[in-house]
Amino acid sequence: MIEVLNLTKSYGQIKAVKDLNFTVEKGEILGFLGPNGAGKSTTMNMITGYLPSTSGTVKVSGYDVSVDPAEVKRRVGYLPEQPPLYTDLTVKEYLDFVSDLKKVERKKKKSQVSDVMELVKISDVGHRLIRNLSKGYKQRVGLAQALIGNPEVLILDEPTVGLDPTQIIEVRKLIKALGKDHTIILSSHIMQEISAVCERIIIINKGQIVAVDTPENLTKSVEGSAVYSVKIDGPEAEVIKALKGIKGVNSVKENAKLEDAIEFLVEADKEVDLRKPIFFEMAKHGYPILEIKTVNINLEEAFLKITSKDPNAIANNNQENIKEDTDDEEVSEQEISEEEKGDE
Amino acid sequence: MWAIYKRELKAYFYSPLAYVLTGIYTLALSLNFLLPIYGVVGPVRTLFGVVVYSFSMLLALILPILTMKVFADEKKNGTEVLLMTSPNSVPSIVMGKYLAAFTVYMLMIAVTGMYPIIIAITGKLNVASMLTSYIGYILMGAFFVAFGVFTSSLTENSIVSAVLGSLGLFLVWIVHNFLDVLTGRALNVAKWISFFERFRKFIYGIIGLRDFIFFFSLIGVFLALTMIVVEKKRWSQG
């Protein structure tokens, strides 16, 4: 459906996108993940024909963007990072205009506009000026604009920015539903979002693809080993010695000294479950275990590992770093994805 | 093209801009129409002559303000993406916008129709002179609008666009004012450039094919330049 071949974009000396190659199958939801400035928006602008590429080709349904731009544009609905809204129009007027712009047949126009408004839940603000809408509504009007003309391909650049948690869940559900009969490319710098919606992820950093895989495999590939956090009441040196003696343990590290125990991080091979061996070993020595749990490396950490220059440094410290670095927004993201799982 | 034309036209009348500019223009013209009648200044020499002629300068100020937002705001608000990723060509986008601005200008001109009507009722109207004046008026305005659309495509800032537009037109006016002191080739070049000189011919009832071609060429050149700028901006945008 979408073929991107050796796509490159340079601004003078700087290459914003370098030699990008990927394809998107019909009906697939592809996630485009990368830190800010990685080249996500530039790539999307090139696919939609807004920006010409320096070299390389983009084909949508077999049409080359640089040869048949009109054919490609007819098939693609685009929500750019900043929704392209005429704030002096009402929502309905705006969508009518977009229908005319996309050459929707006069007969179908009315029903299509009202269907799209229903779909993204903006029917109740149809007669309000876009200028007076909240950011969440504006974003949804932007999404509605992309859906007008019923394009086969949807390119959504950070579609949930500025939405509140309930709206984020709604939009994700909507995107998933749209994925049934649309081909979608979705970009984000938030991992939970991508893993909740997409079937395949492309991680892009500094204009280059650094990984392509399913969310599950991506997590697996960086996991490699399992990490356990164990709180044990006992003398430090002996406990470490005893833990290291267990079969399958690769390394033991003291993580924190608590009031009544010491927290150790035990790294082991992925295949073996070490919880029972640890229990029996400690029982043998008479050191009570107060808590034992596995530490999952989530997609976020996988992402950090892949896009960082020094993966080892991050892997060692990810425990603390992630907790300190994630700001409120991402914490709430996490809550949302949990909530969402609860919903389903 | 017509979708863009319709929206642009709406935008002019959703904002106070078109009303205010038409108001200022009509007020200035009306004062000039009335003052000679009340004997405050000298008599009107030709109906659409001196009075209207002096106000071509006002147009050079007003029309770039009318067109200042046409492309500048589109860039600033990020709505350019919508137009450029829709199945519409750059020429059709530029033409849609140009025709909308030109339509507003025609409405402004239509308001001035009250003067010939008043004169026809109260005195004798020189229809031929009036018609040629109107043709000159429309031609020159059509060029001013094209020039304003062009300066708007150069920048994201609508104020800068308006200033650029007015400055460009005033520059020619300055050249026009030097016509008396220039001689030889310089005079010919200045005369050729000065659209005010050509406009004056229309006011005096002289219709020349050359002047028609001159204005049409200028309109064509500046619309083509606009299309090139809009297209090229996407190529070099950072």
mmCIF file of C-alpha atoms in Angstrom, chain A residues 45-232:
data_model
loop_
_atom_site.group_PDB
_atom_site.id
_atom_site.type_symbol
_atom_site.label_atom_id
_atom_site.label_comp_id
_atom_site.label_asym_id
_atom_site.label_seq_id
_atom_site.Cartn_x
_atom_site.Cartn_y
_atom_site.Cartn_z
ATOM 1 C CA ASN A 45 5.279 15.462 5.221
ATOM 2 C CA MET A 46 7.097 13.725 2.394
ATOM 3 C CA ILE A 47 4.665 10.798 2.245
ATOM 4 C CA THR A 48 1.709 13.176 2.013
ATOM 5 C CA GLY A 49 3.375 15.236 -0.692
ATOM 6 C CA TYR A 50 3.645 18.393 1.378
ATOM 7 C CA LEU A 51 7.435 18.361 1.279
ATOM 8 C CA PRO A 52 9.349 17.108 -1.725
ATOM 9 C CA SER A 53 12.104 14.625 -0.947
ATOM 10 C CA THR A 54 15.754 15.310 -1.738
ATOM 11 C CA SER A 55 16.028 11.799 -3.142
ATOM 12 C CA GLY A 56 14.173 8.515 -2.992
ATOM 13 C CA THR A 57 10.565 7.675 -3.758
ATOM 14 C CA VAL A 58 7.257 7.310 -1.959
ATOM 15 C CA LYS A 59 4.484 5.273 -3.538
ATOM 16 C CA VAL A 60 0.929 5.066 -2.313
ATOM 17 C CA SER A 61 -1.267 2.447 -4.036
ATOM 18 C CA GLY A 62 1.379 2.306 -6.742
ATOM 19 C CA TYR A 63 1.303 6.057 -7.445
ATOM 20 C CA ASP A 64 4.551 7.960 -7.042
ATOM 21 C CA VAL A 65 4.119 11.156 -5.006
ATOM 22 C CA SER A 66 6.496 13.129 -7.215
ATOM 23 C CA VAL A 67 4.870 11.911 -10.461
ATOM 24 C CA ASP A 68 1.151 11.752 -9.599
ATOM 25 C CA PRO A 69 0.772 14.001 -6.565
ATOM 26 C CA ALA A 70 -2.965 14.480 -7.097
ATOM 27 C CA GLU A 71 -3.634 10.720 -7.158
ATOM 28 C CA VAL A 72 -1.678 10.239 -3.950
ATOM 29 C CA LYS A 73 -3.266 13.205 -2.205
ATOM 30 C CA ARG A 74 -6.726 11.919 -3.069
ATOM 31 C CA ARG A 75 -5.926 8.676 -1.237
ATOM 32 C CA VAL A 76 -4.274 10.123 1.834
ATOM 33 C CA GLY A 77 -5.849 11.840 4.834
ATOM 34 C CA TYR A 78 -3.308 13.782 6.836
ATOM 35 C CA LEU A 79 -3.407 15.172 10.342
ATOM 36 C CA PRO A 80 -0.221 17.227 10.757
ATOM 37 C CA GLU A 81 1.360 17.964 14.101
ATOM 38 C CA GLN A 82 -0.468 21.282 14.214
ATOM 39 C CA PRO A 83 -4.077 20.692 13.067
ATOM 40 C CA PRO A 84 -4.662 22.887 9.983
ATOM 41 C CA LEU A 85 -7.754 24.724 11.189
ATOM 42 C CA TYR A 86 -9.402 27.906 9.948
ATOM 43 C CA THR A 87 -10.358 29.320 13.301
ATOM 44 C CA ASP A 88 -12.726 31.911 11.840
ATOM 45 C CA LEU A 89 -15.076 29.181 10.606
ATOM 46 C CA THR A 90 -17.512 27.010 12.526
ATOM 47 C CA VAL A 91 -16.738 23.301 12.705
ATOM 48 C CA LYS A 92 -19.413 22.516 10.142
ATOM 49 C CA GLU A 93 -18.351 25.250 7.729
ATOM 50 C CA TYR A 94 -14.773 24.076 8.031
ATOM 51 C CA LEU A 95 -15.591 20.460 7.258
ATOM 52 C CA ASP A 96 -17.788 21.559 4.344
ATOM 53 C CA PHE A 97 -14.818 23.494 3.022
ATOM 54 C CA VAL A 98 -12.520 20.494 3.432
ATOM 55 C CA SER A 99 -15.058 18.342 1.543
ATOM 56 C CA ASP A 100 -15.020 20.828 -1.336
ATOM 57 C CA LEU A 101 -11.245 20.961 -1.204
ATOM 58 C CA LYS A 102 -11.024 17.176 -1.385
ATOM 59 C CA LYS A 103 -13.577 17.143 -4.177
ATOM 60 C CA VAL A 104 -16.158 15.066 -2.362
ATOM 61 C CA GLU A 105 -19.236 14.624 -4.559
ATOM 62 C CA ARG A 106 -21.944 17.127 -3.804
ATOM 63 C CA LYS A 107 -24.514 14.404 -3.131
ATOM 64 C CA LYS A 108 -22.345 12.595 -0.597
ATOM 65 C CA LYS A 109 -21.004 15.709 1.082
ATOM 66 C CA LYS A 110 -23.732 16.274 3.628
ATOM 67 C CA SER A 111 -23.940 12.707 4.866
ATOM 68 C CA GLN A 112 -20.186 12.311 4.949
ATOM 69 C CA VAL A 113 -19.611 15.430 7.025
ATOM 70 C CA SER A 114 -22.233 14.386 9.554
ATOM 71 C CA ASP A 115 -20.897 10.803 9.653
ATOM 72 C CA VAL A 116 -17.369 11.995 10.338
ATOM 73 C CA MET A 117 -18.586 14.431 12.989
ATOM 74 C CA GLU A 118 -20.457 11.577 14.645
ATOM 75 C CA LEU A 119 -17.385 9.344 14.481
ATOM 76 C CA VAL A 120 -15.006 11.730 16.232
ATOM 77 C CA LYS A 121 -17.759 12.991 18.540
ATOM 78 C CA ILE A 122 -17.905 16.633 17.565
ATOM 79 C CA SER A 123 -21.547 16.760 16.473
ATOM 80 C CA ASP A 124 -22.416 18.814 19.535
ATOM 81 C CA VAL A 125 -19.990 21.614 18.589
ATOM 82 C CA GLY A 126 -20.855 21.726 14.878
ATOM 83 C CA HIS A 127 -22.099 25.300 15.030
ATOM 84 C CA ARG A 128 -19.371 26.729 17.221
ATOM 85 C CA LEU A 129 -16.432 28.701 15.946
ATOM 86 C CA ILE A 130 -13.268 26.628 15.917
ATOM 87 C CA ARG A 131 -11.476 29.537 17.594
ATOM 88 C CA ASN A 132 -13.541 29.010 20.749
ATOM 89 C CA LEU A 133 -13.032 25.267 21.066
ATOM 90 C CA SER A 134 -10.778 23.597 23.619
ATOM 91 C CA LYS A 135 -7.538 22.004 22.497
ATOM 92 C CA GLY A 136 -9.019 18.526 22.682
ATOM 93 C CA TYR A 137 -11.911 19.470 20.423
ATOM 94 C CA LYS A 138 -9.579 21.223 18.005
ATOM 95 C CA GLN A 139 -7.496 18.083 17.774
ATOM 96 C CA ARG A 140 -10.617 16.060 17.036
ATOM 97 C CA VAL A 141 -11.719 18.518 14.355
ATOM 98 C CA GLY A 142 -8.243 18.031 12.874
ATOM 99 C CA LEU A 143 -8.807 14.287 12.896
ATOM 100 C CA ALA A 144 -12.230 14.767 11.288
ATOM 101 C CA GLN A 145 -10.586 16.781 8.533
ATOM 102 C CA ALA A 146 -8.240 13.873 7.768
ATOM 103 C CA LEU A 147 -11.195 11.464 7.543
ATOM 104 C CA ILE A 148 -13.166 13.569 5.069
ATOM 105 C CA GLY A 149 -13.111 12.126 1.568
ATOM 106 C CA ASN A 150 -12.834 8.622 3.037
ATOM 107 C CA PRO A 151 -9.142 8.155 2.161
ATOM 108 C CA GLU A 152 -7.617 4.672 2.143
ATOM 109 C CA VAL A 153 -4.527 5.866 3.963
ATOM 110 C CA LEU A 154 -4.438 7.902 7.153
ATOM 111 C CA ILE A 155 -1.276 9.636 8.288
ATOM 112 C CA LEU A 156 -1.612 10.904 11.824
ATOM 113 C CA ASP A 157 1.170 12.947 13.382
ATOM 114 C CA GLU A 158 0.833 12.752 17.164
ATOM 115 C CA PRO A 159 -2.967 12.538 17.140
ATOM 116 C CA THR A 160 -3.426 12.501 20.917
ATOM 117 C CA VAL A 161 -1.349 15.539 21.832
ATOM 118 C CA GLY A 162 -3.310 17.910 24.020
ATOM 119 C CA LEU A 163 -6.097 15.492 24.839
ATOM 120 C CA ASP A 164 -7.128 14.569 28.349
ATOM 121 C CA PRO A 165 -6.832 10.929 29.500
ATOM 122 C CA THR A 166 -10.404 9.914 28.649
ATOM 123 C CA GLN A 167 -10.135 11.514 25.242
ATOM 124 C CA ILE A 168 -6.829 9.765 24.628
ATOM 125 C CA ILE A 169 -8.479 6.417 25.242
ATOM 126 C CA GLU A 170 -11.355 7.353 22.945
ATOM 127 C CA VAL A 171 -9.051 8.446 20.156
ATOM 128 C CA ARG A 172 -6.980 5.275 20.483
ATOM 129 C CA LYS A 173 -10.105 3.162 20.246
ATOM 130 C CA LEU A 174 -11.176 5.185 17.242
ATOM 131 C CA ILE A 175 -7.820 4.670 15.524
ATOM 132 C CA LYS A 176 -7.985 0.947 16.213
ATOM 133 C CA ALA A 177 -11.480 0.821 14.751
ATOM 134 C CA LEU A 178 -10.392 2.839 11.726
ATOM 135 C CA GLY A 179 -7.512 0.388 11.262
ATOM 136 C CA LYS A 180 -10.016 -2.234 10.143
ATOM 137 C CA ASP A 181 -10.575 -0.596 6.778
ATOM 138 C CA HIS A 182 -7.757 1.955 6.573
ATOM 139 C CA THR A 183 -4.012 1.783 6.319
ATOM 140 C CA ILE A 184 -2.637 3.968 9.071
ATOM 141 C CA ILE A 185 0.719 5.468 9.927
ATOM 142 C CA LEU A 186 0.744 6.937 13.391
ATOM 143 C CA SER A 187 3.570 8.840 14.977
ATOM 144 C CA SER A 188 4.241 9.466 18.600
ATOM 145 C CA HIS A 189 7.024 9.878 21.075
ATOM 146 C CA ILE A 190 4.977 8.077 23.717
ATOM 147 C CA MET A 191 5.569 4.336 23.886
ATOM 148 C CA GLN A 192 2.317 3.311 25.547
ATOM 149 C CA GLU A 193 0.388 4.942 22.811
ATOM 150 C CA ILE A 194 2.195 3.083 20.086
ATOM 151 C CA SER A 195 2.103 -0.270 21.816
ATOM 152 C CA ALA A 196 -1.608 0.104 22.569
ATOM 153 C CA VAL A 197 -2.588 0.764 18.979
ATOM 154 C CA CYS A 198 0.014 -0.442 16.512
ATOM 155 C CA GLU A 199 0.737 -3.833 15.052
ATOM 156 C CA ARG A 200 4.222 -2.914 13.946
ATOM 157 C CA ILE A 201 6.650 -0.260 15.118
ATOM 158 C CA ILE A 202 9.390 1.605 13.354
ATOM 159 C CA ILE A 203 11.782 3.322 15.705
ATOM 160 C CA ILE A 204 13.509 6.231 14.091
ATOM 161 C CA ASN A 205 16.370 8.253 15.501
ATOM 162 C CA LYS A 206 18.395 11.018 13.885
ATOM 163 C CA GLY A 207 16.651 10.417 10.571
ATOM 164 C CA GLN A 208 17.439 6.702 10.417
ATOM 165 C CA ILE A 209 15.489 3.562 11.161
ATOM 166 C CA VAL A 210 16.997 1.864 14.196
ATOM 167 C CA ALA A 211 14.457 -0.911 14.673
ATOM 168 C CA VAL A 212 11.375 -2.404 12.984
ATOM 169 C CA ASP A 213 9.290 -5.006 14.800
ATOM 170 C CA THR A 214 6.101 -5.813 16.674
ATOM 171 C CA PRO A 215 5.796 -4.198 20.099
ATOM 172 C CA GLU A 216 6.209 -7.609 21.783
ATOM 173 C CA ASN A 217 9.327 -8.612 19.872
ATOM 174 C CA LEU A 218 10.849 -5.226 20.356
ATOM 175 C CA THR A 219 10.527 -5.576 24.086
ATOM 176 C CA LYS A 220 11.849 -9.125 23.953
ATOM 177 C CA SER A 221 14.860 -8.271 21.865
ATOM 178 C CA VAL A 222 16.141 -5.746 24.354
ATOM 179 C CA GLU A 223 15.150 -7.710 27.411
ATOM 180 C CA GLY A 224 17.662 -10.554 27.030
ATOM 181 C CA SER A 225 17.672 -11.239 30.733
ATOM 182 C CA ALA A 226 15.165 -11.064 33.541
ATOM 183 C CA VAL A 227 15.674 -8.880 36.577
ATOM 184 C CA TYR A 228 14.296 -9.652 40.052
ATOM 185 C CA SER A 229 14.012 -7.233 42.871
ATOM 186 C CA VAL A 230 14.408 -9.079 46.174
ATOM 187 C CA LYS A 231 14.150 -7.627 49.692
ATOM 188 C CA ILE A 232 16.025 -9.780 52.169
#
